[in-house]
Tab-separated table of C-alpha atoms in Angstrom:
chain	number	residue	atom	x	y	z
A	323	UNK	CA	-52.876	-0.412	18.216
A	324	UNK	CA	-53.858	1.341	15.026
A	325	UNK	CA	-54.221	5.110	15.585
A	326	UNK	CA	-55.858	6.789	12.562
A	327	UNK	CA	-56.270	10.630	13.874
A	328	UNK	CA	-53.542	13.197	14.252
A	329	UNK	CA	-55.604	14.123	17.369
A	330	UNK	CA	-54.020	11.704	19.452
A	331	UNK	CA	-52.519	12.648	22.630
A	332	UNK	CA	-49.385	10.174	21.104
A	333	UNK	CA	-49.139	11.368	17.651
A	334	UNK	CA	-49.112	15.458	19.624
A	335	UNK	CA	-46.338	14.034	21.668
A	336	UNK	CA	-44.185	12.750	18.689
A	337	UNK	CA	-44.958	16.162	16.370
A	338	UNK	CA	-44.038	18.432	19.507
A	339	UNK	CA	-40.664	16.261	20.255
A	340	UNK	CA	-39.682	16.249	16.783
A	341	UNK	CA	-39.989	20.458	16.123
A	342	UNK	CA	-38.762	21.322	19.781
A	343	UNK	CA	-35.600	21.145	21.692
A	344	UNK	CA	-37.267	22.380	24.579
A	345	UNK	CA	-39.950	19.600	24.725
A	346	UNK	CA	-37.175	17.191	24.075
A	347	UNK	CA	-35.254	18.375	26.927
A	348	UNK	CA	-37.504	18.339	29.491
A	349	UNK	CA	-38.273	14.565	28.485
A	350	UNK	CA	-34.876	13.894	28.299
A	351	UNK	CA	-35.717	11.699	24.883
A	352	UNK	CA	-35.402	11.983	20.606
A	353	UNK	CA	-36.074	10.973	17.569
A	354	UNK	CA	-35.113	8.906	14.923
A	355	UNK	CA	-36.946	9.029	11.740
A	356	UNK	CA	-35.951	6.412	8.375
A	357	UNK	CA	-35.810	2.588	8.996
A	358	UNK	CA	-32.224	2.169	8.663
A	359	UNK	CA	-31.581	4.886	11.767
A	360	UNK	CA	-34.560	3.146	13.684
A	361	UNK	CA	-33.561	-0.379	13.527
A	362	UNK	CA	-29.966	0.690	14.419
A	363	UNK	CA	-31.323	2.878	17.603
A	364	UNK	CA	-33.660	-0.084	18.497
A	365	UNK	CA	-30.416	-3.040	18.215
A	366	UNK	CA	-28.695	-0.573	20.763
A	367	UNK	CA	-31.506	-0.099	23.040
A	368	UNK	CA	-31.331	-4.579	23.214
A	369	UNK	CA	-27.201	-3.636	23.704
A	370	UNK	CA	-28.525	-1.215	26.698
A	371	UNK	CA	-26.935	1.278	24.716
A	372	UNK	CA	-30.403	3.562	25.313
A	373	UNK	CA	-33.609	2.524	25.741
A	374	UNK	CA	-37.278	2.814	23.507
A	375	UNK	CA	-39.616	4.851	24.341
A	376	UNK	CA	-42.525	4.354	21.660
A	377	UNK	CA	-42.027	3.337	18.018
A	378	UNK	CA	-44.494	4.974	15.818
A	379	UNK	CA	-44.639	2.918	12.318
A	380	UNK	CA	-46.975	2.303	9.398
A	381	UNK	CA	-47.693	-1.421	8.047
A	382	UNK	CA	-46.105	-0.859	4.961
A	383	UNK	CA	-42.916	0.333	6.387
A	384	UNK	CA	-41.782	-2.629	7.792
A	385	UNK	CA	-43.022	-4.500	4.744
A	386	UNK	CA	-41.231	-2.730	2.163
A	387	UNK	CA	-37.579	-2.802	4.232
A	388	UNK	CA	-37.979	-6.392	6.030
A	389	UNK	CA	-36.424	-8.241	2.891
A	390	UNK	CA	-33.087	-5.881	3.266
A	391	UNK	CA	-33.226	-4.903	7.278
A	392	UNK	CA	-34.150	-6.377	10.196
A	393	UNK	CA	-37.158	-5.033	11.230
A	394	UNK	CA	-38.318	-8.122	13.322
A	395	UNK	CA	-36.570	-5.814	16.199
A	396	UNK	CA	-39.252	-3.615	15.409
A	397	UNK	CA	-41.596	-5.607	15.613
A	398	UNK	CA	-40.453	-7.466	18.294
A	399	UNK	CA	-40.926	-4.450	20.530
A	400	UNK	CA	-43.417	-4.701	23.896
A	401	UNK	CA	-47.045	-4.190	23.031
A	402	UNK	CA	-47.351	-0.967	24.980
A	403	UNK	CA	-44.398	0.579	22.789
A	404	UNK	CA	-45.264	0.027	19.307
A	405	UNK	CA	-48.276	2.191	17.667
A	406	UNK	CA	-49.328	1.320	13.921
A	407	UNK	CA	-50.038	4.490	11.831
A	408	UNK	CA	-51.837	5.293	8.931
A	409	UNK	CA	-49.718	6.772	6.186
A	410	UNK	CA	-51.571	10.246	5.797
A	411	UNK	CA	-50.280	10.731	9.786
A	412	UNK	CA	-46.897	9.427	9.325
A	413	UNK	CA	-46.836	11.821	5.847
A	414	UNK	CA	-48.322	14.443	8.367
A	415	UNK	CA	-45.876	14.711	10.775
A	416	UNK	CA	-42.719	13.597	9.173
A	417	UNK	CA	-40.041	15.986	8.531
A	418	UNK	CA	-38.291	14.431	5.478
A	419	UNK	CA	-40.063	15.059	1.892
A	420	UNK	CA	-40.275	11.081	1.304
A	421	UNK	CA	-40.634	9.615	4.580
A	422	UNK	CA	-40.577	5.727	5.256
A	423	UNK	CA	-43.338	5.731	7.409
A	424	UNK	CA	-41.275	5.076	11.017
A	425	UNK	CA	-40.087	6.786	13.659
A	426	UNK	CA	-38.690	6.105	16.984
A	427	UNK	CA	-38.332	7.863	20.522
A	428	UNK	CA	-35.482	7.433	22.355
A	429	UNK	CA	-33.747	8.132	25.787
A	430	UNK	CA	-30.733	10.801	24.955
A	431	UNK	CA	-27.587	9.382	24.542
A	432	UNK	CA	-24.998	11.847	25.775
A	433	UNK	CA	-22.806	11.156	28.557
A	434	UNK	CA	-22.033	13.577	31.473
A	435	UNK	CA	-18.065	15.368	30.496
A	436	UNK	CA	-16.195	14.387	33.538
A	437	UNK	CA	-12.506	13.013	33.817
A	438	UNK	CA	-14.413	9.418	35.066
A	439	UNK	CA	-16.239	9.351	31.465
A	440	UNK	CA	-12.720	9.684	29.804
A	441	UNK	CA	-10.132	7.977	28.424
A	442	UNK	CA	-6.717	9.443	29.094
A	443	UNK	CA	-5.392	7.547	26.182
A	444	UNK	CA	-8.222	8.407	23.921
A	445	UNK	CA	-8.068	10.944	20.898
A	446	UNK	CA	-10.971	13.196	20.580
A	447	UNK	CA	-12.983	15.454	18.589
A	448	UNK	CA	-14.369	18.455	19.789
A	449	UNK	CA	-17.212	20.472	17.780
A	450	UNK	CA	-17.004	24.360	19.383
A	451	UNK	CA	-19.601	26.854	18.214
A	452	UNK	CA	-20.978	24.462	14.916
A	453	UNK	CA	-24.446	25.794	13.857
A	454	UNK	CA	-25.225	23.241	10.774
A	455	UNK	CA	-26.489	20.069	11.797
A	456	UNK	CA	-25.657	18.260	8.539
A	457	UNK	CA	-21.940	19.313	10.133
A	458	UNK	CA	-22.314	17.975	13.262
A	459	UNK	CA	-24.154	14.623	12.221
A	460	UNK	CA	-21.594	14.197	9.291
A	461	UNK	CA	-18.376	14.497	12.032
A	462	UNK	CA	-20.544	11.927	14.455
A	463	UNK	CA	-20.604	9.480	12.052
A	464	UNK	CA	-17.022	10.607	10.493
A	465	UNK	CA	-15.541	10.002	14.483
A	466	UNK	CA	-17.464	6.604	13.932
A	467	UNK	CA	-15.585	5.434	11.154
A	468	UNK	CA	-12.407	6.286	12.188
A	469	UNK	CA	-12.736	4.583	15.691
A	470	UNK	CA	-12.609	8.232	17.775
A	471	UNK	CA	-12.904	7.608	21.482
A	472	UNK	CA	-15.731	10.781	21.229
A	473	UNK	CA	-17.091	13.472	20.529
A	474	UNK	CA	-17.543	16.445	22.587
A	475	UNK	CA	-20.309	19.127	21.668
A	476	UNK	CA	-18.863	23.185	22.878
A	477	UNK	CA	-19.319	26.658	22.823
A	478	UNK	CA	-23.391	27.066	22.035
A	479	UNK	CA	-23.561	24.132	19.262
A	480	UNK	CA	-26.662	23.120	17.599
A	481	UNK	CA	-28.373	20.621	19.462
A	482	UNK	CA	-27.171	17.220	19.397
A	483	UNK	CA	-31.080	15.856	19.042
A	484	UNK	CA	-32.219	18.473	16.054
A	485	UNK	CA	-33.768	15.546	13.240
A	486	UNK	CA	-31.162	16.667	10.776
A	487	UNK	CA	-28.247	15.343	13.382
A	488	UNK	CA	-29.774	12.542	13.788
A	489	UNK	CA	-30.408	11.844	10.330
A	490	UNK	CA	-27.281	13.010	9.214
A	491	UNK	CA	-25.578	10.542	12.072
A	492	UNK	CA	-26.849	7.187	10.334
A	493	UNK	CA	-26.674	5.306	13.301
A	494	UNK	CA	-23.295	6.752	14.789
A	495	UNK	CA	-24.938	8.470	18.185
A	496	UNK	CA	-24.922	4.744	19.953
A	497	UNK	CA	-22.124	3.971	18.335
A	498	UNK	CA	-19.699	6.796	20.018
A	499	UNK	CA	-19.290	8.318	23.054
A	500	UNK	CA	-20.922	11.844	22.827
A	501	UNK	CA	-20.724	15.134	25.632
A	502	UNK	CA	-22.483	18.060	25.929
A	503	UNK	CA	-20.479	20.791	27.791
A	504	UNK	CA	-21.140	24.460	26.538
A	505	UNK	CA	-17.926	25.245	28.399
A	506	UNK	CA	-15.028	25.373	26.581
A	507	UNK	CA	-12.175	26.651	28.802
A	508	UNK	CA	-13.725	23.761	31.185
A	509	UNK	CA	-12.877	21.258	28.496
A	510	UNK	CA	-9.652	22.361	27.485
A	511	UNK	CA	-9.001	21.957	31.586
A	512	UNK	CA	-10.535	18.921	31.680
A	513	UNK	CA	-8.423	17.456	28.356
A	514	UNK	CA	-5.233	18.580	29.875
A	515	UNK	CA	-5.334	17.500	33.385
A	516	UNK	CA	-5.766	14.096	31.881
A	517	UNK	CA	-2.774	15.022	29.554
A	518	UNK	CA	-5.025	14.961	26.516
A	519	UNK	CA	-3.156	17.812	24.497
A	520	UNK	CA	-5.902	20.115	22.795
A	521	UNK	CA	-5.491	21.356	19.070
A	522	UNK	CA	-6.848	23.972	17.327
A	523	UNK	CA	-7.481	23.397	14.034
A	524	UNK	CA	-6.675	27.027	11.957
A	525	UNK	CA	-6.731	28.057	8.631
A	526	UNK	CA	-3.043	29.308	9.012
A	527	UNK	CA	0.382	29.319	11.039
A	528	UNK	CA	-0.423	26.048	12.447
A	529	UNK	CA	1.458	22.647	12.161
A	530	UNK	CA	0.327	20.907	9.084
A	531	UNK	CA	-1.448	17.766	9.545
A	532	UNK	CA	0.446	15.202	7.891
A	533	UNK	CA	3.532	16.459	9.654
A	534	UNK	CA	1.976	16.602	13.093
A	535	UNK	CA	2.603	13.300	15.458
A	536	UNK	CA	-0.923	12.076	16.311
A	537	UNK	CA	0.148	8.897	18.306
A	538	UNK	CA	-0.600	10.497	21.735
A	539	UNK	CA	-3.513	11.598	23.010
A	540	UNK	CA	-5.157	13.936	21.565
A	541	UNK	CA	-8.200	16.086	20.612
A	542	UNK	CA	-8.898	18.345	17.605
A	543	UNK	CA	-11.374	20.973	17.955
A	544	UNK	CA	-13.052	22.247	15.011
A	545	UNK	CA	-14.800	25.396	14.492
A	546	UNK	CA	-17.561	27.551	13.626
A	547	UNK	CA	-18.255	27.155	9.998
A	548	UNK	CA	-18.343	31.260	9.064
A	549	UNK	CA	-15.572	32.053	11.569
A	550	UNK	CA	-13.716	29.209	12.841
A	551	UNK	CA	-12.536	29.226	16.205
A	552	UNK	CA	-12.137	32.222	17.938
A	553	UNK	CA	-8.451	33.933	18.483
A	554	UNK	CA	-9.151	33.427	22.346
A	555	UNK	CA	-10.186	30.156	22.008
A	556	UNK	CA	-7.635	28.837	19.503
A	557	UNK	CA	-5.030	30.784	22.385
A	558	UNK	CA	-6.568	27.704	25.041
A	559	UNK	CA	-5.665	24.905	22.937
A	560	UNK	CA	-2.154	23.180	23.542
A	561	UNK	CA	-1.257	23.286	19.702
A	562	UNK	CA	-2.343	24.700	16.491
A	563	UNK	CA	-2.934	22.539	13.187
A	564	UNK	CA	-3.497	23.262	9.954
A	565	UNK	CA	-4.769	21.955	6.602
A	566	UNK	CA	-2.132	23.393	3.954
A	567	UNK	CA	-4.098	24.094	0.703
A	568	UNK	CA	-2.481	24.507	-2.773
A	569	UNK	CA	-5.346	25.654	-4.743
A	570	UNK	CA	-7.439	29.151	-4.937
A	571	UNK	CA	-9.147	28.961	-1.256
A	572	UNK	CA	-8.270	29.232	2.490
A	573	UNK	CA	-11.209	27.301	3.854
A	574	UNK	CA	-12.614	24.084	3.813
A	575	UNK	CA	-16.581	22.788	5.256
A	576	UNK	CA	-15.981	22.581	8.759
A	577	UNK	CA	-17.094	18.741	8.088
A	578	UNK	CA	-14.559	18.080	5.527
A	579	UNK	CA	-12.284	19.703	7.387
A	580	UNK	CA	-12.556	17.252	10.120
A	581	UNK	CA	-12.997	14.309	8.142
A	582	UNK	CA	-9.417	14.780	6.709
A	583	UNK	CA	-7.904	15.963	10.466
A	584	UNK	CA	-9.096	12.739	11.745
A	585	UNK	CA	-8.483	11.036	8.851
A	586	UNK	CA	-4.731	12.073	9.570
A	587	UNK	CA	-5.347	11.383	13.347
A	588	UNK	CA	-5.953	7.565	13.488
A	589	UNK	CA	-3.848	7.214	9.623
């Protein structure tokens, strides 16, 4: 089906989902906008990984990517799924300055935070209070590539579905285990009745990182980016950690801040 008029009841659906946590919520879906991050989302909806709600894709699109992707999964998709778009609509609604002329909706990914949907021999990150969500994607797909067991989202993060997460992702949110849980003193609970030991990661007074012993369980929680965690919070965690620094700052992006922690963790 070709639709040529931003004034379908589909193309509404797809602009409202894509500007509104709210609307995304109560569908319980996302989406995923670039081909790379939509033939990725669509080979893990065939691994029952999630599963498709529409794909939303101009001709061209799968033209110009089919010689270095595989967008016959695309393509492949059931009749009643898959909506052709002009290119003035998918420029319309897209997000990105150069879009590629595809998007997909998706069933959310996130698994309910309960001992049964842990590992008790798994090492963890845990994002408390992040507010970027080139942070948060980059540290999904960072906990990716280092083979974390997951990553759990704390504290009033941003939400796991914003279009810059997923973008920023590439892929990673099938890939990994991901919780929501806005309580933090439940996870720290949680973590430590399965003896997963909790560390704070501070800018100070904490046990450097390439002298701390990663090998058991474990779970690093990062901070806000302005603050970093709070005293009360850091006071929950099992341990403190820190990334000693010999140049002229204190601080590091919260992202590259976790990238080298986990780095260290799974070294």
């Amino acid at each position: 089906m070709l639709i040529t008029s931003k004034e379908n009841p589909n193309i509404k659906t797809l602009t409202k989902l894509l500007s509104g946590k709210k609307y995304r919520n109560e569908m319980g879906v996302f989406v995923v906008e670039g081909m790379r991050n939509c033939v990725d989302v669509v080979k893990q909806a065939n691994e029952k990984k999630t599963e498709i709600v529409w794909a939303f894709y101009t001709e061209e699109s799968l033209e110009n990517y089919k010689k270095s992707l595989d967008v016959t999964c695309i393509s492949k998709l059931d009749e009643n799924k898959k909506f052709c778009i002009t290119k003035e609509i998918a420029d319309k609604i897209s997000l990105e300055d150069n879009n590629q002329g595809i998007f997909v909706v998706a069933k959310k990914l996130d698994l309910e935070f309960s001992k049964e949907n842990l590992d008790e021999k798994g090492k963890y990150v845990v994002l408390n209070h992040l507010q970027d969500p080139g942070n948060v994607g980059t540290l999904l797909r960072t906990a990716d590539a280092v083979g974390a067991d997951g990553v759990v989202l704390t504290g009033n993060c941003c939400d796991l579905y914003n279009p810059k997460v997923v973008r920023s992702a590439m892929g990673s949110m099938g890939r990994i285990k991901i919780y929501v849980e806005d309580d933090f003193s439940r996870v720290c609970n949680t973590l430590s009745e399965l003896g997963i030991k909790t560390l704070a990661a501070v800018i100070k007074n904490g046990v450097s990182v390439t002298e701390y012993d990663f090998d058991k369980p474990c779970a690093v929680v990062i901070g806000n980016e302005g603050n970093g965690l709070s005293e009360s919070d850091a006071d929950m965690c099992d341990e403190k950690i820190t990334i000693r620094m010999n140049g002229n700052i204190d601080s590091l992006n919260a992202a590259v801040a976790g990238a080298i922690i986990l780095w260290e963790m799974f070294r």
